[in-house]
């Protein structure tokens, strides 16, 4: 096993021998001297090879991106602008890379997205691409640690299901032996059922599937959903949990990923609480700006752009109309035309949806039917409300959307290792 990494060279006393294993990113061969730039997951080093090195001849056939093991010593005075150098005593070729490479790793040529994603394993070797996933990991772990600190239990729920939660049009149908079933759009019903099971604070990080017809820079057909549900809580409690989770995700990223703020749009831990604006206030803002907003309808991209200009960064839009929210959303106590719901936005982009839920089984059944759904399909879910279901609230946060806005990525596909869209189910 490799247990010495290129960044460890920084702590080595000059003159000491080191073994470096990695990829030969670049090879410059001259008459009496050669330079190999070796890369591993922690950084780069220049390997300086003199002609009197017995392995000098091997460099004539060494191809870029081959896997090598280099042995050498760390010089007193580093003569490379990379900031790390070893003076090579031996070069071992572990595995040769074919020539030519399908895409360049360091070349300054713009490669289109399709070509990049066809060879994603190579695309990911580019440091500027690889670090997106270091950021994603750090953001997720910040959120996960925060939820654990708040007494949440992480769970895994089925992705092959027989009932839709977020709207029938966006379902992937799957043949499951003799039955026709769906890929789950959200763990919504399961997380609520787990609250009924006595797991008072529950969360899941897992795939969610949406058969979105359109290719947009904000939609994937498979994304990572971070879902929470809390018993004995309302929508205000859930919003509070969300803003703190987001702040922890961002601070974990800024504190633990090298040069984080140099490639991130969000450069500081956001100030909490985030601003809250109600749906009705949004309609007023839109009308004030001369935008023809229709009261009771969802806010489209154009409308959200106008609202987003009023807030710098994260903010909540609360109290959405009943007509535009799913059946499980609780209604406002004093006005059943509106719900105890919210979206978290970053400028014009929606990051999270959440709400307090209906906990009365008769009301829930009615709400399912009001949406034109067959309540028999939801019997497994409705049952859990009949034997002691506390009031509860939660949210679903799209991890790739969150990474997209924090890093300012132009397309959500950049935040997915192997994106799935209308045309791509490969690799
Ligand atoms: P909703 O359907 O709004 O709510 O989804 C929650 C969050 O998931 C992300 N998201 C997506 N990300 C990428 N591509 C997509 N096609 C896509 N669709 C959704 C967004 C969105 O805000 N059950 C509720 C959540 C809840 O109330 O707890 C739900 O799924 O970031």
Coordinates of C-alpha atoms and ligand atoms in Angstrom, one line a residue:
X1 CA 0.0 0.0 0.0
X2 CA 1.1 3.5 -0.7
X3 CA 1.6 5.5 2.4
X4 CA 3.8 8.3 1.3
X5 CA 2.1 11.1 -0.7
X6 CA 3.6 13.9 -2.8
X7 CA 2.5 16.6 -0.3
X8 CA 4.5 14.6 2.4
X9 CA 7.7 15.8 0.6
X10 CA 7.1 19.2 2.3
X11 CA 8.1 17.7 5.6
X12 CA 11.1 15.7 4.5
X13 CA 14.7 16.8 5.4
X14 CA 16.9 17.5 2.4
X15 CA 19.1 14.6 1.4
X16 CA 16.6 11.9 2.5
X17 CA 15.5 9.3 0.0
X18 CA 11.8 9.1 -1.0
X19 CA 9.6 6.9 -3.2
X20 CA 6.9 8.7 -5.1
X21 CA 4.1 6.9 -6.8
X22 CA 1.8 8.6 -9.2
X23 CA 1.0 9.7 -12.8
X24 CA 3.6 11.1 -15.2
X25 CA 1.7 14.3 -16.0
X26 CA 4.4 15.8 -18.2
X27 CA 7.7 14.6 -19.5
X28 CA 10.4 17.0 -20.9
X29 CA 13.3 15.2 -22.3
X30 CA 16.6 17.0 -23.2
X31 CA 20.0 15.8 -24.1
X32 CA 21.5 15.5 -20.7
X33 CA 18.6 16.1 -18.4
X34 CA 14.9 15.3 -18.2
X35 CA 12.0 16.5 -16.0
X36 CA 9.0 14.4 -15.2
X37 CA 6.1 16.2 -13.5
X38 CA 4.5 13.5 -11.3
X39 CA 1.0 14.0 -9.9
X40 CA -0.9 12.2 -7.1
X41 CA -4.0 13.1 -5.3
X42 CA -2.1 15.5 -3.0
X43 CA -0.2 17.5 -5.6
X44 CA 2.7 17.7 -8.0
X45 CA 6.5 17.2 -7.8
X46 CA 9.2 17.8 -10.4
X47 CA 11.4 14.7 -10.8
X48 CA 14.8 15.7 -12.2
X49 CA 16.6 12.9 -14.0
X50 CA 20.2 13.4 -15.1
X51 CA 21.7 11.4 -18.0
X52 CA 23.9 9.4 -15.6
X53 CA 20.8 7.9 -14.0
X54 CA 20.7 4.3 -15.2
X55 CA 17.0 4.6 -16.0
X56 CA 17.4 7.7 -18.2
X57 CA 16.8 5.7 -21.4
X58 CA 13.3 4.6 -20.1
X59 CA 12.1 8.2 -20.5
X60 CA 12.4 8.0 -24.3
X61 CA 9.3 5.8 -24.4
X62 CA 7.5 7.0 -21.3
X63 CA 4.1 8.4 -22.2
X64 CA 2.1 11.0 -20.4
X65 CA -0.3 9.7 -17.7
X66 CA 1.6 6.5 -17.3
X67 CA 1.8 5.3 -13.7
X68 CA 5.4 5.4 -12.3
X69 CA 7.4 4.9 -9.2
X70 CA 10.2 7.4 -8.8
X71 CA 13.0 7.1 -6.2
X72 CA 15.2 10.0 -5.4
X73 CA 16.4 12.5 -2.8
X74 CA 15.0 15.9 -1.8
X75 CA 17.5 18.6 -2.8
X76 CA 18.8 21.4 -0.4
X77 CA 17.6 24.0 -2.8
X78 CA 14.5 23.3 -4.9
X79 CA 14.9 24.5 -8.5
X80 CA 11.4 24.0 -9.7
X81 CA 8.6 26.6 -9.9
X82 CA 6.2 23.8 -8.7
X83 CA 7.9 24.2 -5.3
X84 CA 8.8 20.5 -4.9
X85 CA 11.6 18.6 -6.5
X86 CA 13.4 15.2 -6.2
X87 CA 16.7 14.3 -7.7
X88 CA 16.0 10.9 -9.3
X89 CA 18.0 7.7 -8.8
X90 CA 15.6 5.3 -10.3
X91 CA 12.4 5.3 -12.5
X92 CA 10.1 2.3 -12.5
X93 CA 7.3 2.1 -15.1
X94 CA 4.3 0.5 -13.3
X95 CA 1.8 0.8 -16.1
X96 CA 2.1 2.5 -19.5
X97 CA -0.7 4.8 -20.7
X98 CA -1.8 4.4 -24.3
X99 CA -1.1 7.2 -26.8
X100 CA -2.8 9.5 -27.7
X101 CA -4.9 10.3 -24.6
X102 CA -8.7 10.7 -25.4
X103 CA -8.6 14.1 -23.7
X104 CA -5.7 16.2 -22.4
X105 CA -5.2 16.7 -18.7
X106 CA -3.1 19.9 -18.7
X107 CA -3.5 21.2 -22.3
X108 CA -5.0 24.6 -22.6
X109 CA -7.6 23.5 -25.0
X110 CA -11.3 23.8 -24.4
X111 CA -12.9 20.3 -24.6
X112 CA -16.7 20.2 -25.0
X113 CA -18.7 18.7 -22.2
X114 CA -19.8 15.6 -24.1
X115 CA -16.2 14.6 -24.9
X116 CA -15.2 15.3 -21.3
X117 CA -17.9 13.2 -19.9
X118 CA -17.3 10.3 -22.3
X119 CA -13.8 10.1 -20.7
X120 CA -14.8 11.3 -17.3
X121 CA -12.1 9.2 -15.5
X122 CA -9.5 11.3 -17.3
X123 CA -11.4 14.5 -16.9
X124 CA -11.4 14.0 -13.2
X125 CA -7.6 13.9 -13.1
X126 CA -7.6 17.6 -13.9
X127 CA -7.0 19.3 -10.6
X128 CA -9.7 22.0 -11.1
X129 CA -12.2 19.2 -11.7
X130 CA -11.0 16.9 -8.9
X131 CA -11.3 19.6 -6.4
X132 CA -15.1 20.0 -7.1
X133 CA -15.5 16.6 -5.5
X134 CA -13.2 17.4 -2.6
X135 CA -15.5 20.3 -2.0
X136 CA -18.6 18.2 -2.4
X137 CA -17.3 15.7 0.1
X138 CA -16.3 18.4 2.7
X139 CA -19.7 20.1 2.3
X140 CA -21.6 16.8 2.8
X141 CA -19.5 15.9 5.8
X142 CA -20.0 19.2 7.4
X143 CA -23.8 18.8 7.1
X144 CA -23.6 15.1 8.2
X145 CA -21.6 15.9 11.3
X146 CA -23.9 18.7 12.2
X147 CA -27.0 16.5 11.9
X148 CA -25.3 13.8 14.0
X149 CA -24.5 16.5 16.6
X150 CA -28.2 17.3 16.7
X151 CA -29.2 13.7 17.5
X152 CA -30.2 12.6 14.0
X153 CA -29.9 9.0 12.9
X154 CA -28.8 8.2 9.3
X155 CA -31.0 5.7 7.5
X156 CA -31.3 4.0 4.1
X157 CA -34.7 3.6 2.5
X158 CA -35.8 1.8 -0.7
X159 CA -35.3 3.3 -4.1
X160 CA -37.7 0.9 -5.9
X161 CA -41.2 1.9 -4.9
X162 CA -44.8 1.6 -5.8
X163 CA -46.1 5.2 -5.0
X164 CA -45.1 8.6 -6.4
X165 CA -44.6 11.5 -4.0
X166 CA -43.5 14.5 -6.0
X167 CA -45.8 14.4 -9.0
X168 CA -46.6 11.7 -11.5
X169 CA -45.0 13.2 -14.6
X170 CA -41.5 12.9 -13.4
X171 CA -41.5 9.1 -12.7
X172 CA -39.2 6.5 -14.1
X173 CA -41.1 3.3 -14.6
X174 CA -39.3 0.1 -13.9
X175 CA -40.3 -3.5 -14.7
X176 CA -40.1 -5.4 -11.4
X177 CA -40.8 -9.1 -12.1
X178 CA -44.6 -9.1 -12.9
X179 CA -45.2 -5.6 -11.5
X180 CA -44.6 -2.1 -12.8
X181 CA -43.0 0.1 -10.2
X182 CA -41.0 3.4 -10.0
X183 CA -37.6 4.6 -9.1
X184 CA -38.1 6.8 -6.0
X185 CA -38.3 10.5 -6.5
X186 CA -37.7 11.3 -2.8
X187 CA -37.5 9.4 0.5
X188 CA -40.4 11.5 1.6
X189 CA -42.9 8.8 2.7
X190 CA -40.2 6.7 4.3
X191 CA -38.7 9.4 6.4
X192 CA -42.2 10.4 7.7
X193 CA -42.9 6.7 8.4
X194 CA -39.7 6.5 10.4
X195 CA -40.8 9.4 12.6
X196 CA -43.9 7.3 13.3
X197 CA -41.5 4.4 14.1
X198 CA -40.0 6.5 16.9
X199 CA -36.9 7.7 15.1
X200 CA -37.6 11.2 16.1
X201 CA -34.8 12.8 14.1
X202 CA -33.9 11.0 10.9
X203 CA -31.8 11.8 7.9
X204 CA -30.8 10.1 4.6
X205 CA -28.2 10.9 1.9
X206 CA -29.1 9.0 -1.2
X207 CA -30.0 9.0 -4.9
X208 CA -33.3 10.5 -6.0
X209 CA -34.6 9.9 -9.6
X210 CA -36.6 12.4 -11.6
X211 CA -37.7 11.8 -15.2
X212 CA -37.2 15.5 -16.1
X213 CA -37.8 15.7 -19.8
X214 CA -35.7 18.8 -20.3
X215 CA -32.0 19.2 -20.4
X216 CA -31.3 22.3 -18.2
X217 CA -28.1 23.5 -16.4
X218 CA -30.0 22.8 -13.1
X219 CA -31.6 19.4 -13.5
X220 CA -30.2 15.9 -13.3
X221 CA -32.2 12.7 -13.8
X222 CA -30.4 11.2 -10.8
X223 CA -29.3 13.5 -8.0
X224 CA -28.2 13.2 -4.4
X225 CA -30.9 14.2 -1.9
X226 CA -30.1 15.0 1.7
X227 CA -33.4 14.6 3.5
X228 CA -34.3 15.1 7.1
X229 CA -37.4 14.6 9.1
X230 CA -38.0 15.7 12.7
X231 CA -40.8 14.6 15.1
X232 CA -42.5 17.2 17.4
X233 CA -41.3 20.0 15.2
X234 CA -42.7 22.6 12.9
X235 CA -41.5 24.3 9.7
X236 CA -39.7 27.0 11.7
X237 CA -37.7 24.4 13.5
X238 CA -36.8 22.7 10.2
X239 CA -35.7 26.0 8.6
X240 CA -33.6 26.7 11.6
X241 CA -31.9 23.2 11.3
X242 CA -31.4 23.8 7.6
X243 CA -29.7 27.2 7.8
X244 CA -27.3 25.8 10.4
X245 CA -26.6 22.7 8.4
X246 CA -25.8 24.8 5.3
X247 CA -23.5 27.1 7.4
X248 CA -21.7 24.0 8.8
X249 CA -21.3 22.4 5.4
X250 CA -19.7 25.6 4.1
X251 CA -17.4 26.2 7.0
X252 CA -16.2 22.6 6.9
X253 CA -15.4 23.1 3.2
X254 CA -13.7 26.5 3.7
X255 CA -11.6 25.2 6.7
X256 CA -10.5 21.8 5.3
X257 CA -10.1 22.0 1.5
X258 CA -6.9 23.6 0.3
X259 CA -7.4 27.0 -1.3
X260 CA -11.1 26.6 -1.0
X261 CA -12.0 30.3 -1.2
X262 CA -9.9 30.7 -4.4
X263 CA -12.4 28.5 -6.4
X264 CA -15.6 29.2 -4.5
X265 CA -18.2 31.9 -4.9
X266 CA -19.2 31.7 -1.2
X267 CA -16.0 32.8 0.5
X268 CA -17.3 33.0 4.1
X269 CA -19.5 31.0 6.4
X270 CA -22.9 32.6 5.7
X271 CA -24.6 34.6 8.5
X272 CA -27.6 32.9 10.1
X273 CA -30.5 33.2 10.3
X274 CA -31.1 33.6 6.6
X275 CA -33.7 36.2 5.5
X276 CA -37.3 35.0 5.1
X277 CA -39.7 36.4 2.6
X278 CA -43.2 35.0 2.1
X279 CA -44.7 34.0 -1.2
X280 CA -47.2 36.9 -0.9
X281 CA -44.4 39.4 -0.4
X282 CA -42.7 38.0 -3.5
X283 CA -45.8 38.6 -5.5
X284 CA -45.8 42.2 -4.2
X285 CA -42.1 42.6 -5.2
X286 CA -42.8 41.2 -8.6
X287 CA -45.8 43.4 -9.2
X288 CA -43.8 46.4 -8.0
X289 CA -41.2 45.6 -10.7
X290 CA -43.9 45.4 -13.4
X291 CA -43.7 41.6 -13.7
X292 CA -47.0 39.9 -14.5
X293 CA -47.0 37.5 -11.5
X294 CA -50.1 35.3 -11.3
X295 CA -51.1 34.9 -7.7
X296 CA -51.4 31.2 -6.8
X297 CA -49.0 29.9 -9.4
X298 CA -45.4 28.7 -8.9
X299 CA -42.6 31.3 -9.4
X300 CA -40.8 30.6 -12.7
X301 CA -37.1 31.3 -13.4
X302 CA -37.7 34.8 -14.6
X303 CA -39.7 35.7 -11.4
X304 CA -37.1 34.1 -9.2
X305 CA -34.3 36.1 -11.0
X306 CA -36.1 39.3 -10.0
X307 CA -36.6 38.2 -6.4
X308 CA -33.0 36.8 -6.3
X309 CA -31.6 40.3 -7.1
X310 CA -33.1 41.6 -3.8
X311 CA -31.1 39.1 -1.7
X312 CA -27.4 38.5 -1.7
X313 CA -27.0 34.7 -1.2
X314 CA -29.3 32.4 0.8
X315 CA -32.9 33.3 1.7
X316 CA -36.1 31.5 2.3
X317 CA -39.4 31.9 0.4
X318 CA -42.1 30.8 2.9
X319 CA -45.9 30.1 3.0
X320 CA -46.4 28.8 -0.6
X321 CA -50.0 28.4 -1.9
X322 CA -51.6 25.0 -1.3
X323 CA -52.1 24.5 -5.0
X324 CA -48.4 24.3 -5.8
X325 CA -47.2 22.1 -2.9
X326 CA -47.5 18.3 -2.5
X327 CA -50.3 16.6 -0.6
X328 CA -48.3 16.0 2.6
X329 CA -47.7 19.7 3.3
X330 CA -49.5 21.2 6.3
X331 CA -51.8 24.1 5.8
X332 CA -51.4 27.5 7.6
X333 CA -53.6 27.4 10.7
X334 CA -55.4 30.6 9.9
X335 CA -55.5 30.4 6.1
X336 CA -55.8 27.0 4.3
X337 CA -55.0 28.5 1.0
X338 CA -51.4 28.7 2.1
X339 CA -49.0 26.1 3.6
X340 CA -46.4 25.8 6.3
X341 CA -43.8 25.4 3.6
X342 CA -40.6 27.0 2.3
X343 CA -37.9 26.8 -0.3
X344 CA -34.3 27.8 0.4
X345 CA -32.9 29.8 -2.5
X346 CA -29.5 31.0 -3.4
X347 CA -30.2 34.0 -5.6
X348 CA -32.6 32.6 -8.2
X349 CA -31.8 29.0 -7.7
X350 CA -33.8 26.7 -5.4
X351 CA -31.6 24.5 -3.2
X352 CA -34.1 22.9 -0.8
X353 CA -37.9 22.4 -0.3
X354 CA -39.4 21.7 3.0
X355 CA -42.4 22.0 5.2
X356 CA -44.3 21.0 8.3
X357 CA -46.4 17.9 7.3
X358 CA -50.0 16.9 7.7
X359 CA -50.1 14.5 10.7
X360 CA -53.9 13.8 10.9
X361 CA -54.6 10.6 8.9
X362 CA -58.1 11.7 7.7
X363 CA -56.8 15.0 6.5
X364 CA -53.9 13.3 4.8
X365 CA -56.2 10.9 3.0
X366 CA -58.3 13.8 1.8
X367 CA -55.3 15.8 0.6
X368 CA -54.1 12.8 -1.4
X369 CA -57.4 12.4 -3.1
X370 CA -57.7 16.2 -3.7
X371 CA -54.5 15.9 -5.8
X372 CA -56.3 13.3 -7.9
X373 CA -54.2 10.4 -6.5
X374 CA -55.6 7.0 -5.4
X375 CA -55.3 6.8 -1.6
X376 CA -55.2 3.0 -1.8
X377 CA -51.7 3.3 -3.3
X378 CA -50.7 5.1 -0.2
X379 CA -52.2 2.7 2.3
X380 CA -48.8 1.5 3.6
X381 CA -48.0 5.2 4.4
X382 CA -51.4 6.2 5.7
X383 CA -51.5 3.3 8.2
X384 CA -48.5 4.7 10.0
X385 CA -50.5 7.8 10.8
X386 CA -53.3 5.9 12.6
X387 CA -51.3 4.6 15.5
X388 CA -49.6 7.6 17.0
X389 CA -47.9 10.0 14.6
X390 CA -46.4 13.2 16.1
X391 CA -46.5 16.5 14.3
X392 CA -43.4 16.6 12.1
X393 CA -41.4 18.7 9.6
X394 CA -38.4 18.3 7.4
X395 CA -36.7 19.1 4.1
X396 CA -35.0 17.7 1.0
X397 CA -31.7 19.4 -0.1
X398 CA -30.2 18.8 -3.5
X399 CA -26.5 18.2 -2.9
X400 CA -25.4 18.9 -6.5
X401 CA -27.4 22.1 -6.6
X402 CA -25.8 23.2 -3.3
X403 CA -22.3 22.5 -4.7
X404 CA -23.2 24.3 -7.9
X405 CA -24.1 27.5 -6.2
X406 CA -21.3 27.4 -3.6
X407 CA -18.7 27.0 -6.3
X408 CA -20.5 29.0 -8.9
X409 CA -20.6 26.2 -11.5
X410 CA -22.4 27.1 -14.7
X411 CA -23.9 23.6 -15.0
X412 CA -25.1 21.1 -12.4
X413 CA -23.5 18.3 -14.3
X414 CA -20.1 19.6 -13.2
X415 CA -21.1 18.6 -9.6
X416 CA -21.9 15.0 -10.5
X417 CA -19.2 12.5 -11.0
X418 CA -21.1 10.6 -13.7
X419 CA -24.1 12.7 -14.6
X420 CA -27.4 11.3 -15.8
X421 CA -29.5 13.4 -18.2
X422 CA -31.9 13.0 -21.0
X423 CA -29.2 11.8 -23.4
X424 CA -26.5 10.4 -21.0
X425 CA -26.7 7.1 -19.1
X426 CA -23.0 6.4 -19.7
X427 CA -20.4 5.9 -18.3
Ligands
LIG1 P1 -38.3 18.8 -4.2 O1 -38.9 18.0 -5.3 O2 -38.4 20.3 -4.3 O3 -38.8 18.4 -2.8 O4 -36.7 18.4 -4.2 C1 -35.9 18.9 -3.2 C2 -34.6 19.4 -3.7 O5 -33.9 18.5 -4.5 C3 -33.3 19.1 -5.6 N1 -33.8 18.6 -6.9 C4 -33.0 18.4 -8.0 N2 -31.7 18.5 -8.2 C5 -31.2 18.2 -9.4 N3 -31.9 17.7 -10.4 C6 -33.3 17.6 -10.3 N4 -34.0 17.1 -11.3 C7 -33.9 17.9 -9.0 N5 -35.1 17.9 -8.5 C8 -35.0 18.3 -7.2 C9 -33.5 20.6 -5.5 C10 -34.7 20.6 -4.6 O6 -34.8 21.8 -3.9 N6 -39.9 15.6 -0.6 C11 -39.5 17.0 -0.9 C12 -38.6 17.5 0.2 C13 -39.2 17.7 1.5 O7 -40.3 18.4 1.6 O8 -38.7 17.2 2.5 C14 -38.9 17.1 -2.3 O9 -38.4 16.1 -2.8 O10 -32.4 21.1 -4.7

